[in-house]
């Protein structure tokens, strides 16, 4: 028995010594993010997921619309939507002329610089209708926050995962929309109306960027502004 105990100590002691001399375990290192300038969203897992949840919780929710403001938006939008395609084209042309880097996501007209050529382009007009119809869906469902959140969530995820569009362009586009509405519908775009629409645009951006966060989008560098 004494011999067996001695053998056990002989084998165990080096192992104990090895454990003492081994460096302490290193903390888990999150996966590397893609290099700046790439358009590939990164996969969220482990520590990144915890950080994502913290960032999502830390995002400041915009001030909700009142019943009066919802009515104001729906009333003014009814006038805008009568010529939705033309208004949408005007918005996109202003957007692409002032922020040409946004055209990188549209192969059909990314090389166009002439506003008149853009106005006649069937693909641009088609996208203008798509943008205006998305806004129309939101405006029609202002009484249903879950519907609005669902619609904008789909928009955000599609642009993050499929089209790889940087989310800051939605903020820029929101500003252009407000600008065009104020110019083209100035007679009814009073300060009260302006405030209501500004709050709506802030809500749209909040929901869309929330979808970007949900899929693990990493903010990329850009020279758009």
Coordinates of C-alpha atoms in Angstrom, one line a residue:
X1 CA 0.0 0.0 0.0
X2 CA 2.9 2.4 0.8
X3 CA 4.4 1.6 -2.5
X4 CA 1.2 2.4 -4.4
X5 CA 0.9 5.7 -2.4
X6 CA 4.4 6.7 -3.4
X7 CA 3.7 6.0 -7.1
X8 CA 0.6 8.1 -6.9
X9 CA 2.5 11.0 -5.5
X10 CA 5.2 10.6 -8.2
X11 CA 2.6 11.0 -11.0
X12 CA 0.4 13.6 -9.3
X13 CA 3.1 16.0 -8.0
X14 CA 4.4 16.9 -11.5
X15 CA 0.9 17.6 -12.6
X16 CA 0.3 19.8 -9.6
X17 CA 3.5 21.6 -10.3
X18 CA 2.5 22.1 -13.9
X19 CA -0.9 23.6 -12.9
X20 CA 1.0 26.1 -10.6
X21 CA 3.3 27.2 -13.3
X22 CA 0.7 27.4 -16.1
X23 CA -0.5 31.0 -16.9
X24 CA -4.0 31.9 -15.8
X25 CA -6.7 31.3 -18.4
X26 CA -7.3 34.2 -20.8
X27 CA -10.7 35.8 -21.1
X28 CA -12.8 34.8 -24.1
X29 CA -12.0 37.1 -27.1
X30 CA -15.0 38.0 -29.3
X31 CA -14.7 37.2 -33.0
X32 CA -13.0 39.8 -35.1
X33 CA -15.2 42.4 -36.7
X34 CA -15.0 42.8 -40.5
X35 CA -12.5 45.3 -41.8
X36 CA -13.7 48.9 -42.1
X37 CA -15.2 49.5 -45.5
X38 CA -16.7 46.0 -46.0
X39 CA -20.5 45.6 -46.3
X40 CA -20.8 42.4 -44.4
X41 CA -22.8 42.3 -41.1
X42 CA -21.1 40.2 -38.4
X43 CA -22.6 37.2 -36.6
X44 CA -23.7 37.9 -33.1
X45 CA -22.9 35.4 -30.4
X46 CA -21.7 35.1 -26.8
X47 CA -20.3 38.4 -25.5
X48 CA -21.4 40.2 -28.6
X49 CA -25.0 39.3 -28.0
X50 CA -24.8 40.6 -24.4
X51 CA -23.3 43.9 -25.7
X52 CA -26.0 44.1 -28.4
X53 CA -28.7 43.7 -25.8
X54 CA -27.2 46.4 -23.7
X55 CA -27.0 48.8 -26.7
X56 CA -30.6 48.0 -27.6
X57 CA -31.8 48.7 -24.1
X58 CA -29.8 51.9 -24.1
X59 CA -31.3 53.3 -27.2
X60 CA -33.5 56.2 -26.4
X61 CA -37.1 55.6 -27.7
X62 CA -38.4 58.7 -29.5
X63 CA -41.4 60.5 -28.0
X64 CA -44.6 58.8 -29.0
X65 CA -47.2 60.5 -31.2
X66 CA -50.3 61.8 -29.7
X67 CA -53.7 61.1 -31.1
X68 CA -53.8 64.7 -32.5
X69 CA -50.4 64.3 -34.2
X70 CA -51.5 61.0 -35.7
X71 CA -54.5 62.7 -37.2
X72 CA -52.4 65.6 -38.5
X73 CA -50.0 63.2 -40.2
X74 CA -52.8 61.2 -41.8
X75 CA -54.5 64.3 -43.0
X76 CA -51.4 65.8 -44.6
X77 CA -50.3 62.4 -46.1
X78 CA -53.7 62.1 -47.8
X79 CA -52.7 65.1 -49.9
X80 CA -49.2 64.0 -50.5
X81 CA -50.2 60.5 -51.6
X82 CA -52.4 61.9 -54.4
X83 CA -49.2 62.4 -56.4
X84 CA -47.1 59.9 -54.5
X85 CA -44.9 58.8 -57.4
X86 CA -43.9 62.3 -58.4
X87 CA -43.3 63.3 -54.8
X88 CA -41.2 60.1 -54.3
X89 CA -39.2 60.8 -57.4
X90 CA -38.5 64.4 -56.2
X91 CA -37.3 63.0 -52.8
X92 CA -35.0 60.4 -54.4
X93 CA -33.5 62.9 -56.8
X94 CA -32.7 65.4 -54.1
X95 CA -31.3 62.5 -52.0
X96 CA -29.0 61.2 -54.7
X97 CA -27.9 64.6 -55.9
X98 CA -27.0 65.9 -52.4
X99 CA -25.7 62.5 -51.2
X100 CA -24.3 60.7 -54.3
X101 CA -22.7 58.0 -52.3
X102 CA -26.2 56.6 -51.7
X103 CA -26.3 55.6 -55.4
X104 CA -23.7 52.8 -54.8
X105 CA -26.6 50.5 -53.8
X106 CA -28.5 51.0 -57.0
X107 CA -26.7 49.5 -60.0
X108 CA -29.5 50.6 -62.4
X109 CA -28.8 54.3 -61.9
X110 CA -25.7 54.6 -59.8
X111 CA -23.8 56.4 -62.7
X112 CA -26.5 58.9 -63.4
X113 CA -25.8 62.5 -62.4
X114 CA -28.3 64.5 -64.4
X115 CA -31.6 65.0 -62.4
X116 CA -33.6 65.0 -65.6
X117 CA -32.2 61.6 -66.6
X118 CA -33.0 60.3 -63.1
X119 CA -36.5 61.5 -63.3
X120 CA -37.1 59.5 -66.5
X121 CA -35.5 56.4 -65.2
X122 CA -38.1 53.6 -64.8
X123 CA -36.1 51.9 -62.0
X124 CA -35.8 55.0 -60.0
X125 CA -39.5 55.7 -60.4
X126 CA -40.2 52.1 -59.3
X127 CA -38.1 52.5 -56.2
X128 CA -39.8 55.9 -55.5
X129 CA -43.2 54.1 -55.5
X130 CA -41.8 51.5 -53.1
X131 CA -40.6 54.1 -50.7
X132 CA -43.9 56.0 -50.7
X133 CA -45.9 52.8 -50.4
X134 CA -43.9 51.8 -47.3
X135 CA -44.6 55.2 -45.7
X136 CA -48.2 54.8 -46.6
X137 CA -48.4 51.5 -44.8
X138 CA -46.9 53.1 -41.7
X139 CA -49.3 56.1 -41.9
X140 CA -52.3 53.9 -42.4
X141 CA -51.4 51.8 -39.3
X142 CA -50.3 54.6 -36.8
X143 CA -53.1 53.3 -34.5
X144 CA -51.4 49.9 -34.4
X145 CA -47.8 50.2 -33.0
X146 CA -47.1 46.4 -33.4
X147 CA -48.0 46.6 -37.1
X148 CA -45.7 49.6 -37.6
X149 CA -42.9 47.9 -35.7
X150 CA -43.3 44.7 -37.8
X151 CA -43.3 46.6 -41.1
X152 CA -40.3 48.7 -40.3
X153 CA -38.5 45.7 -38.8
X154 CA -38.8 43.9 -42.2
X155 CA -37.5 47.0 -44.0
X156 CA -34.5 47.3 -41.7
X157 CA -33.6 43.6 -41.9
X158 CA -33.9 43.5 -45.6
X159 CA -31.6 46.6 -46.1
X160 CA -29.1 45.3 -43.5
X161 CA -28.9 41.6 -44.7
X162 CA -29.9 41.7 -48.4
X163 CA -28.9 45.2 -49.6
X164 CA -26.1 45.9 -47.1
X165 CA -27.2 49.6 -46.8
X166 CA -25.6 51.6 -44.0
X167 CA -28.4 52.7 -41.6
X168 CA -27.3 56.3 -41.5
X169 CA -28.8 56.7 -45.0
X170 CA -32.2 56.3 -43.5
X171 CA -31.6 59.3 -41.2
X172 CA -30.4 61.3 -44.3
X173 CA -33.4 60.2 -46.3
X174 CA -35.8 61.2 -43.4
X175 CA -34.4 64.7 -43.5
X176 CA -34.8 64.9 -47.3
X177 CA -38.4 63.8 -47.0
X178 CA -39.2 66.5 -44.5
X179 CA -37.5 69.1 -46.7
X180 CA -39.5 68.1 -49.8
X181 CA -42.8 68.0 -48.0
X182 CA -42.2 71.4 -46.5
X183 CA -41.3 72.8 -49.9
X184 CA -44.1 71.2 -52.0
X185 CA -46.9 71.4 -49.4
X186 CA -45.8 74.6 -47.6
X187 CA -49.4 75.9 -47.4
X188 CA -50.4 73.0 -45.1
X189 CA -47.0 72.2 -43.6
X190 CA -47.4 74.5 -40.6
X191 CA -45.0 74.3 -37.6
X192 CA -47.4 71.9 -35.9
X193 CA -47.4 69.7 -38.9
X194 CA -43.7 69.9 -39.2
X195 CA -43.3 68.8 -35.5
X196 CA -45.6 65.8 -36.0
X197 CA -43.8 64.6 -39.1
X198 CA -40.4 65.1 -37.5
X199 CA -41.5 62.8 -34.6
X200 CA -42.8 60.3 -37.1
X201 CA -39.4 60.3 -39.0
X202 CA -37.6 59.8 -35.7
X203 CA -39.8 56.8 -34.9
X204 CA -39.2 55.3 -38.3
X205 CA -35.5 55.6 -37.9
X206 CA -35.6 54.2 -34.4
X207 CA -37.5 51.0 -35.5
X208 CA -35.3 50.5 -38.6
X209 CA -32.0 50.9 -36.7
X210 CA -33.4 48.6 -34.1
X211 CA -33.7 45.9 -36.7
X212 CA -30.1 46.5 -37.8
X213 CA -29.0 46.0 -34.2
X214 CA -31.1 42.9 -33.9
X215 CA -29.3 41.2 -36.8
X216 CA -25.9 42.3 -35.5
X217 CA -25.0 45.1 -37.9
X218 CA -21.7 46.9 -37.3
X219 CA -21.4 50.6 -38.0
X220 CA -19.2 51.1 -41.0
X221 CA -17.2 54.1 -42.1
X222 CA -18.5 56.2 -44.9
X223 CA -17.8 59.4 -46.8
X224 CA -21.5 60.1 -47.4
X225 CA -21.5 63.3 -45.3

